[in-house]
Amino acid sequence: MKHSEWTEADSRKCKQIWAEYQKQHDITERIGQTAGIDPKSGQIWFGDSALDIVKKRETEGLTSALFFERVGYEGYFRKVGRRVL
């Protein structure tokens, strides 16, 4: 899936998949890790970072776009700093 093909519906689907996963699994051991979620297959990969997950998937020949979540946090990235005008 190319970046331009990613839709808001894909993001919603990934959030739904992640919410269901958390209801069915104990994620306390994974807090701080990254979860990569595929909206088409529903599969979730875990790693130390998004780059770690992408590299693992490339060794398996998988290149589809993923939605990333930081386990135990509200969002994956948080911008810190001031904006220079």
Coordinates of C-alpha atoms in Angstrom, one line a residue:
M1 CA 0.0 0.0 0.0
K2 CA 1.5 3.3 -1.0
H3 CA 1.3 6.2 1.4
S4 CA -1.2 8.0 -0.9
E5 CA -3.5 4.9 -0.7
W6 CA -3.7 5.1 3.1
T7 CA -7.1 6.3 4.2
E8 CA -8.7 7.5 7.4
A9 CA -10.7 4.3 7.3
D10 CA -7.4 2.4 7.5
S11 CA -6.5 4.3 10.6
R12 CA -9.9 3.7 12.2
K13 CA -9.6 0.0 11.4
C14 CA -6.2 -0.2 13.0
K15 CA -7.4 1.5 16.1
Q16 CA -10.3 -0.9 16.3
I17 CA -7.9 -3.9 15.9
W18 CA -5.6 -2.5 18.6
A19 CA -8.5 -1.9 21.0
E20 CA -9.8 -5.5 20.5
Y21 CA -6.3 -6.9 21.0
Q22 CA -5.8 -5.1 24.3
K23 CA -9.1 -6.5 25.6
Q24 CA -8.0 -10.0 24.8
H25 CA -4.3 -9.9 25.8
D26 CA -2.3 -8.8 28.8
I27 CA 0.0 -6.1 27.3
T28 CA 1.8 -5.1 30.6
E29 CA 5.0 -6.9 29.5
R30 CA 5.0 -4.9 26.3
I31 CA 4.6 -1.4 27.7
G32 CA 7.0 0.9 25.9
Q33 CA 7.3 -1.3 22.8
T34 CA 6.0 -0.4 19.4
A35 CA 3.0 -2.2 17.9
G36 CA 2.7 -2.2 14.1
I37 CA -0.9 -3.0 12.9
D38 CA -1.9 -4.0 9.4
P39 CA -5.4 -2.9 8.5
K40 CA -5.9 -5.5 5.8
S41 CA -4.8 -8.6 7.6
G42 CA -5.4 -7.5 11.2
Q43 CA -2.0 -8.8 12.1
I44 CA 0.1 -7.0 14.8
W45 CA 3.9 -7.0 15.1
F46 CA 5.8 -5.9 18.1
G47 CA 9.3 -4.5 18.3
D48 CA 11.5 -1.9 20.0
S49 CA 10.6 0.7 17.3
A50 CA 8.7 1.2 14.1
L51 CA 12.0 0.8 12.2
D52 CA 12.7 -2.5 14.0
I53 CA 9.2 -3.8 13.0
V54 CA 9.7 -2.7 9.3
K55 CA 13.1 -4.4 9.2
K56 CA 11.7 -7.7 10.6
R57 CA 8.8 -7.6 8.1
E58 CA 11.2 -6.9 5.2
T59 CA 13.1 -10.2 6.0
E60 CA 9.7 -11.9 5.6
G61 CA 9.0 -10.2 2.3
L62 CA 6.3 -8.0 3.8
T63 CA 6.1 -4.4 2.8
S64 CA 2.5 -3.3 3.3
A65 CA 1.9 0.0 5.2
L66 CA 1.3 -0.2 9.0
F67 CA -0.3 1.9 11.7
F68 CA 2.0 2.3 14.7
E69 CA 1.1 2.5 18.4
R70 CA 3.4 2.8 21.4
V71 CA 2.2 0.2 23.9
G72 CA 0.8 1.9 27.0
Y73 CA 0.8 5.4 25.6
E74 CA -1.8 7.6 24.0
G75 CA 0.1 8.2 20.8
Y76 CA 3.2 7.0 19.0
F77 CA 5.0 10.3 18.5
R78 CA 5.0 13.4 20.7
K79 CA 6.7 16.6 19.4
V80 CA 8.6 18.4 22.1
G81 CA 10.1 21.8 21.6
R82 CA 9.2 25.2 20.4
R83 CA 8.3 26.4 17.0
V84 CA 10.6 29.0 15.5
L85 CA 8.8 31.8 13.7

